[in-house]
mmCIF file of C-alpha atoms and ligand atoms in Angstrom:
data_model
loop_
_atom_site.group_PDB
_atom_site.id
_atom_site.type_symbol
_atom_site.label_atom_id
_atom_site.label_comp_id
_atom_site.label_asym_id
_atom_site.label_seq_id
_atom_site.Cartn_x
_atom_site.Cartn_y
_atom_site.Cartn_z
ATOM 1 C CA MET U 1 -22.144 -1.592 11.730
ATOM 2 C CA MET U 2 -22.743 1.280 14.566
ATOM 3 C CA LYS U 3 -22.311 -1.940 17.189
ATOM 4 C CA LYS U 4 -19.034 -3.218 15.136
ATOM 5 C CA ASN U 5 -17.684 0.900 15.513
ATOM 6 C CA ASN U 6 -18.366 0.961 19.174
ATOM 7 C CA ALA U 7 -16.696 -2.570 19.866
ATOM 8 C CA VAL U 8 -13.448 -0.877 18.405
ATOM 9 C CA LEU U 9 -13.752 2.233 20.248
ATOM 10 C CA GLY U 10 -14.272 0.574 23.434
ATOM 11 C CA ARG U 11 -11.230 -2.195 22.871
ATOM 12 C CA ASN U 12 -8.856 0.693 21.918
ATOM 13 C CA THR U 13 -10.103 2.886 25.121
ATOM 14 C CA TRP U 14 -9.994 -0.275 27.337
ATOM 15 C CA PHE U 15 -6.090 -0.739 25.677
ATOM 16 C CA PHE U 16 -5.288 2.246 26.056
ATOM 17 C CA ASP U 17 -6.010 3.526 29.386
ATOM 18 C CA LEU U 18 -4.407 0.420 30.590
ATOM 19 C CA TRP U 19 -1.225 1.314 28.763
ATOM 20 C CA ALA U 20 -0.610 4.657 29.587
ATOM 21 C CA SER U 21 0.512 4.707 33.214
ATOM 22 C CA SER U 22 3.556 2.748 31.267
ATOM 23 C CA TYR U 23 3.484 4.323 28.005
ATOM 24 C CA ASP U 24 6.535 6.705 28.315
ATOM 25 C CA PHE U 25 9.026 3.731 29.029
ATOM 26 C CA ALA U 26 12.240 5.250 27.520
ATOM 27 C CA PRO U 27 12.891 2.280 25.251
ATOM 28 C CA PHE U 28 9.295 2.382 23.740
ATOM 29 C CA GLN U 29 9.472 6.225 23.446
ATOM 30 C CA PHE U 30 12.641 5.920 21.734
ATOM 31 C CA TRP U 31 10.914 4.264 19.058
ATOM 32 C CA MET U 32 7.894 6.166 18.939
ATOM 33 C CA LYS U 33 10.434 8.959 18.321
ATOM 34 C CA ARG U 34 11.048 7.560 14.928
ATOM 35 C CA PHE U 35 7.197 7.970 14.021
ATOM 36 C CA HIS U 36 7.287 11.366 15.423
ATOM 37 C CA LYS U 37 10.299 12.778 12.837
ATOM 38 C CA PRO U 38 8.315 13.106 9.800
ATOM 39 C CA VAL U 39 5.577 15.551 11.699
ATOM 40 C CA LEU U 40 8.801 17.533 13.002
ATOM 41 C CA LYS U 41 10.569 17.911 9.408
ATOM 42 C CA GLU U 42 6.616 19.318 8.415
ATOM 43 C CA LEU U 43 6.765 22.597 10.497
ATOM 44 C CA ALA U 44 7.341 25.530 9.885
ATOM 45 C CA PRO U 45 8.097 28.106 12.260
ATOM 46 C CA ALA U 46 5.281 30.435 11.527
ATOM 47 C CA LYS U 47 2.939 30.846 14.005
ATOM 48 C CA MET U 48 0.332 28.032 13.504
ATOM 49 C CA LYS U 49 -2.645 26.173 14.699
ATOM 50 C CA ILE U 50 -1.966 22.604 15.124
ATOM 51 C CA LEU U 51 -3.960 19.636 15.724
ATOM 52 C CA ASP U 52 -2.688 16.043 16.875
ATOM 53 C CA LEU U 53 -4.803 13.611 16.623
ATOM 54 C CA SER U 54 -4.835 10.620 18.890
ATOM 55 C CA CYS U 55 -1.925 12.322 20.725
ATOM 56 C CA GLY U 56 -1.493 9.807 23.345
ATOM 57 C CA SER U 57 0.895 11.102 26.011
ATOM 58 C CA GLY U 58 1.550 13.977 24.964
ATOM 59 C CA GLU U 59 5.000 13.423 23.840
ATOM 60 C CA LEU U 60 5.224 15.072 20.493
ATOM 61 C CA LEU U 61 2.892 17.908 21.320
ATOM 62 C CA LYS U 62 5.857 18.184 24.268
ATOM 63 C CA GLU U 63 8.989 18.516 21.640
ATOM 64 C CA ILE U 64 6.692 20.751 19.230
ATOM 65 C CA GLN U 65 5.907 23.524 22.199
ATOM 66 C CA VAL U 66 9.851 23.254 22.966
ATOM 67 C CA ARG U 67 10.103 24.254 19.258
ATOM 68 C CA PHE U 68 7.363 26.453 18.377
ATOM 69 C CA PRO U 69 6.380 28.136 21.789
ATOM 70 C CA LYS U 70 3.908 30.059 19.229
ATOM 71 C CA ALA U 71 1.848 27.650 17.847
ATOM 72 C CA GLU U 72 -1.508 27.006 19.254
ATOM 73 C CA LEU U 73 -1.563 23.467 20.144
ATOM 74 C CA TYR U 74 -4.522 21.115 20.218
ATOM 75 C CA GLY U 75 -4.487 17.095 21.019
ATOM 76 C CA VAL U 76 -7.467 14.888 21.087
ATOM 77 C CA ASP U 77 -7.639 11.179 21.949
ATOM 78 C CA ILE U 78 -10.366 8.896 23.137
ATOM 79 C CA SER U 79 -8.134 7.611 26.308
ATOM 80 C CA ALA U 80 -8.752 10.015 29.390
ATOM 81 C CA LYS U 81 -5.840 8.123 30.922
ATOM 82 C CA MET U 82 -3.561 8.907 27.989
ATOM 83 C CA LEU U 83 -4.975 12.342 28.223
ATOM 84 C CA GLU U 84 -4.226 12.778 31.839
ATOM 85 C CA ILE U 85 -0.821 12.618 31.581
ATOM 86 C CA ALA U 86 -0.431 14.343 28.816
ATOM 87 C CA ARG U 87 -1.881 17.423 30.987
ATOM 88 C CA THR U 88 1.171 16.556 33.205
ATOM 89 C CA LYS U 89 3.978 17.484 30.654
ATOM 90 C CA LEU U 90 1.753 20.269 28.630
ATOM 91 C CA SER U 91 0.922 23.266 30.206
ATOM 92 C CA GLY U 92 0.006 26.876 28.978
ATOM 93 C CA ARG U 93 -3.043 28.950 27.121
ATOM 94 C CA LYS U 94 -2.017 27.452 23.860
ATOM 95 C CA VAL U 95 -2.370 23.730 24.659
ATOM 96 C CA ILE U 96 -6.128 22.604 24.470
ATOM 97 C CA LEU U 97 -6.328 18.938 25.116
ATOM 98 C CA GLN U 98 -9.738 16.870 24.684
ATOM 99 C CA LYS U 99 -11.061 13.285 24.883
ATOM 100 C CA MET U 100 -12.791 12.862 21.270
ATOM 101 C CA ASP U 101 -13.091 10.540 18.451
ATOM 102 C CA VAL U 102 -11.489 11.340 15.552
ATOM 103 C CA HIS U 103 -14.160 10.079 13.053
ATOM 104 C CA ALA U 104 -16.386 12.992 14.539
ATOM 105 C CA LEU U 105 -14.440 15.656 15.138
ATOM 106 C CA GLN U 106 -16.055 18.691 17.532
ATOM 107 C CA TYR U 107 -13.904 21.516 15.675
ATOM 108 C CA PRO U 108 -15.217 23.659 12.795
ATOM 109 C CA SER U 109 -14.157 23.692 9.082
ATOM 110 C CA ASN U 110 -10.938 25.204 7.732
ATOM 111 C CA TYR U 111 -9.842 25.419 11.313
ATOM 112 C CA PHE U 112 -6.390 24.172 11.411
ATOM 113 C CA ASP U 113 -3.196 24.832 9.874
ATOM 114 C CA PHE U 114 -1.371 21.402 10.093
ATOM 115 C CA VAL U 115 -3.367 18.168 11.044
ATOM 116 C CA PHE U 116 -1.600 15.065 12.190
ATOM 117 C CA SER U 117 -1.653 11.437 13.115
ATOM 118 C CA THR U 118 1.302 9.369 14.274
ATOM 119 C CA GLU U 119 1.356 5.574 14.732
ATOM 120 C CA ALA U 120 -2.696 5.740 15.426
ATOM 121 C CA PHE U 121 -4.467 5.465 12.047
ATOM 122 C CA HIS U 122 -4.769 1.536 12.204
ATOM 123 C CA HIS U 123 -6.667 1.609 15.095
ATOM 124 C CA TYR U 124 -9.419 3.673 13.096
ATOM 125 C CA TYR U 125 -12.555 2.196 12.705
ATOM 126 C CA ASP U 126 -13.720 3.839 10.097
ATOM 127 C CA GLN U 127 -10.455 5.351 8.011
ATOM 128 C CA GLN U 128 -11.879 6.657 4.949
ATOM 129 C CA LYS U 129 -14.252 8.974 7.808
ATOM 130 C CA ALA U 130 -10.916 10.108 9.604
ATOM 131 C CA VAL U 131 -9.119 11.061 6.599
ATOM 132 C CA GLU U 132 -12.461 13.111 5.481
ATOM 133 C CA GLU U 133 -12.372 14.776 8.894
ATOM 134 C CA MET U 134 -9.093 15.472 8.911
ATOM 135 C CA LYS U 135 -9.137 17.139 5.657
ATOM 136 C CA ARG U 136 -12.625 19.240 6.935
ATOM 137 C CA VAL U 137 -11.007 20.773 9.604
ATOM 138 C CA VAL U 138 -7.937 21.875 8.046
ATOM 139 C CA LYS U 139 -7.611 25.011 6.192
ATOM 140 C CA GLU U 140 -7.218 25.504 2.358
ATOM 141 C CA ARG U 141 -3.221 25.156 1.764
ATOM 142 C CA GLY U 142 -3.566 23.424 4.987
ATOM 143 C CA LYS U 143 -1.707 19.950 5.730
ATOM 144 C CA VAL U 144 -2.829 16.325 6.754
ATOM 145 C CA MET U 145 -0.089 14.198 7.713
ATOM 146 C CA ILE U 146 -0.526 10.155 8.430
ATOM 147 C CA VAL U 147 2.795 8.578 9.916
ATOM 148 C CA ASP U 148 1.822 4.734 10.772
ATOM 149 C CA ILE U 149 2.908 1.707 10.602
ATOM 150 C CA ASN U 150 4.056 -0.223 7.290
ATOM 151 C CA PHE U 151 5.824 -3.922 7.636
ATOM 152 C CA PHE U 152 6.445 -4.356 4.006
ATOM 153 C CA TRP U 153 4.488 -7.244 3.295
ATOM 154 C CA SER U 154 0.450 -7.453 3.738
ATOM 155 C CA VAL U 155 1.285 -10.825 5.279
ATOM 156 C CA ILE U 156 2.619 -8.952 8.083
ATOM 157 C CA HIS U 157 0.011 -7.075 8.171
ATOM 158 C CA ARG U 158 -2.611 -9.391 8.517
ATOM 159 C CA ILE U 159 -0.852 -10.890 11.396
ATOM 160 C CA PHE U 160 -0.464 -7.603 13.382
ATOM 161 C CA GLU U 161 -3.710 -7.039 13.065
ATOM 162 C CA ARG U 162 -4.974 -9.891 14.353
ATOM 163 C CA ILE U 163 -2.433 -9.818 17.604
ATOM 164 C CA GLU U 164 -2.826 -5.903 18.666
ATOM 165 C CA PRO U 165 -6.029 -5.309 20.507
ATOM 166 C CA GLY U 166 -7.905 -2.780 18.547
ATOM 167 C CA CYS U 167 -6.128 -2.603 15.147
ATOM 168 C CA VAL U 168 -8.390 -2.514 12.689
ATOM 169 C CA ARG U 169 -6.539 -2.221 9.472
ATOM 170 C CA ILE U 170 -2.719 -1.417 8.438
ATOM 171 C CA LYS U 171 -2.783 0.526 4.999
ATOM 172 C CA SER U 172 -0.425 -0.428 2.102
ATOM 173 C CA LYS U 173 1.336 2.283 1.029
ATOM 174 C CA ARG U 174 -0.475 2.649 -1.924
ATOM 175 C CA GLU U 175 -3.800 2.478 -0.505
ATOM 176 C CA MET U 176 -2.597 5.211 1.766
ATOM 177 C CA ARG U 177 -1.693 7.150 -1.035
ATOM 178 C CA ASP U 178 -5.244 6.358 -2.916
ATOM 179 C CA LEU U 179 -7.217 7.045 0.175
ATOM 180 C CA PHE U 180 -5.481 10.623 0.556
ATOM 181 C CA ARG U 181 -6.233 11.107 -3.243
ATOM 182 C CA GLY U 182 -9.984 9.816 -2.833
ATOM 183 C CA VAL U 183 -11.111 12.040 -0.252
ATOM 184 C CA GLY U 184 -9.022 15.318 -2.487
ATOM 185 C CA LEU U 185 -6.177 15.754 -1.056
ATOM 186 C CA ARG U 186 -3.749 17.341 -3.723
ATOM 187 C CA GLU U 187 -0.003 17.127 -4.158
ATOM 188 C CA VAL U 188 0.398 13.608 -2.233
ATOM 189 C CA SER U 189 3.803 12.577 -1.253
ATOM 190 C CA GLN U 190 5.354 9.581 0.724
ATOM 191 C CA GLU U 191 8.454 8.469 2.445
ATOM 192 C CA ARG U 192 9.936 5.447 4.323
ATOM 193 C CA SER U 193 10.269 7.446 7.368
ATOM 194 C CA PHE U 194 12.260 4.551 8.852
ATOM 195 C CA LEU U 195 11.907 0.702 8.694
ATOM 196 C CA PHE U 196 8.773 0.141 9.616
ATOM 197 C CA SER U 197 6.934 3.434 9.181
ATOM 198 C CA VAL U 198 5.848 5.489 6.172
ATOM 199 C CA ALA U 199 4.212 8.856 6.432
ATOM 200 C CA THR U 200 1.521 10.432 4.151
ATOM 201 C CA VAL U 201 1.098 13.890 3.541
ATOM 202 C CA GLY U 202 -1.510 15.739 1.329
ATOM 203 C CA ILE U 203 -2.727 19.637 1.261
ATOM 204 C CA LYS U 204 -5.780 20.472 0.750
HETATM 205 C C1 SAM P 301 -0.208 4.264 19.891
HETATM 206 S S1 SAM P 301 -0.704 4.949 20.681
HETATM 207 C C2 SAM P 301 -0.237 6.735 19.474
HETATM 208 C C3 SAM P 301 0.233 8.147 20.152
HETATM 209 C C4 SAM P 301 0.565 8.494 20.124
HETATM 210 N N1 SAM P 301 0.055 9.722 18.523
HETATM 211 C C5 SAM P 301 2.176 8.567 19.708
HETATM 212 O O1 SAM P 301 2.620 8.723 18.331
HETATM 213 O O2 SAM P 301 2.698 8.171 20.776
HETATM 214 C C6 SAM P 301 -2.385 5.049 19.658
HETATM 215 C C7 SAM P 301 -3.162 5.971 20.353
HETATM 216 O O3 SAM P 301 -4.555 6.201 19.480
HETATM 217 C C8 SAM P 301 -5.659 6.348 20.392
HETATM 218 N N2 SAM P 301 -6.600 6.071 19.812
HETATM 219 C C9 SAM P 301 -7.290 4.789 19.006
HETATM 220 N N3 SAM P 301 -8.605 5.057 18.370
HETATM 221 C C10 SAM P 301 -9.009 6.696 18.359
HETATM 222 C C11 SAM P 301 -9.909 7.033 18.302
HETATM 223 N N4 SAM P 301 -11.155 6.501 17.561
HETATM 224 N N5 SAM P 301 -10.060 8.593 18.443
HETATM 225 C C12 SAM P 301 -8.973 9.033 19.076
HETATM 226 N N6 SAM P 301 -7.825 8.588 19.482
HETATM 227 C C13 SAM P 301 -7.796 6.985 19.127
HETATM 228 C C14 SAM P 301 -5.745 5.695 21.694
HETATM 229 O O4 SAM P 301 -6.157 6.046 22.609
HETATM 230 C C15 SAM P 301 -3.559 5.907 21.731
HETATM 231 O O5 SAM P 301 -3.607 7.164 22.365
#
């Protein structure tokens, strides 16, 4: 099991390190913005401590920093190259970027107001553990949100899993909802945020 997890982690690190220098290609980012929209909708103007899991090149954190300059922002990713790019666009005392695996977050429990992951969940080798970690580090009444790809039909998901390097499993809308409820998140709601993505949000 450990060996398999390390293999997935290695494949993802290799794939995203390789992709990092062209990740901000404008037409691709136009598509990625659709995944970021539901997160921006959930944010409130209050001073908040926010964690972006698998922040990639930092595009969403940059947008949050512009809209909510008082927010304390944290971003983690396993790709050092992605983080290098994120560091060029995010600055200031209120941003902390760290190389970290989402399955073993090095943060205390009950630390963040809002924890989210966009377009990355299907790359996680132990999805239950990842959601448990998200729940652990969020405060009581804090929010956990996952926005991930969803192409309606499971047959397409199974094909995509074979094609994309480092892809582990694309969960159906129902599986995602059950996972949130299973780890004890409450008031779980879901929305198809645009054609090929589903946003799931729950409260601790
Ligand atoms: C498609 S990118 C999405 C990046 C960003 N969230 C966005 O919306 O543009 C997926 C990201 O997940 C990261 N990733 C994959 N597995 C991870 C893991 N176990 N822990 C942390 N990050 C991971 C990759 O390095 C990559 O940056």
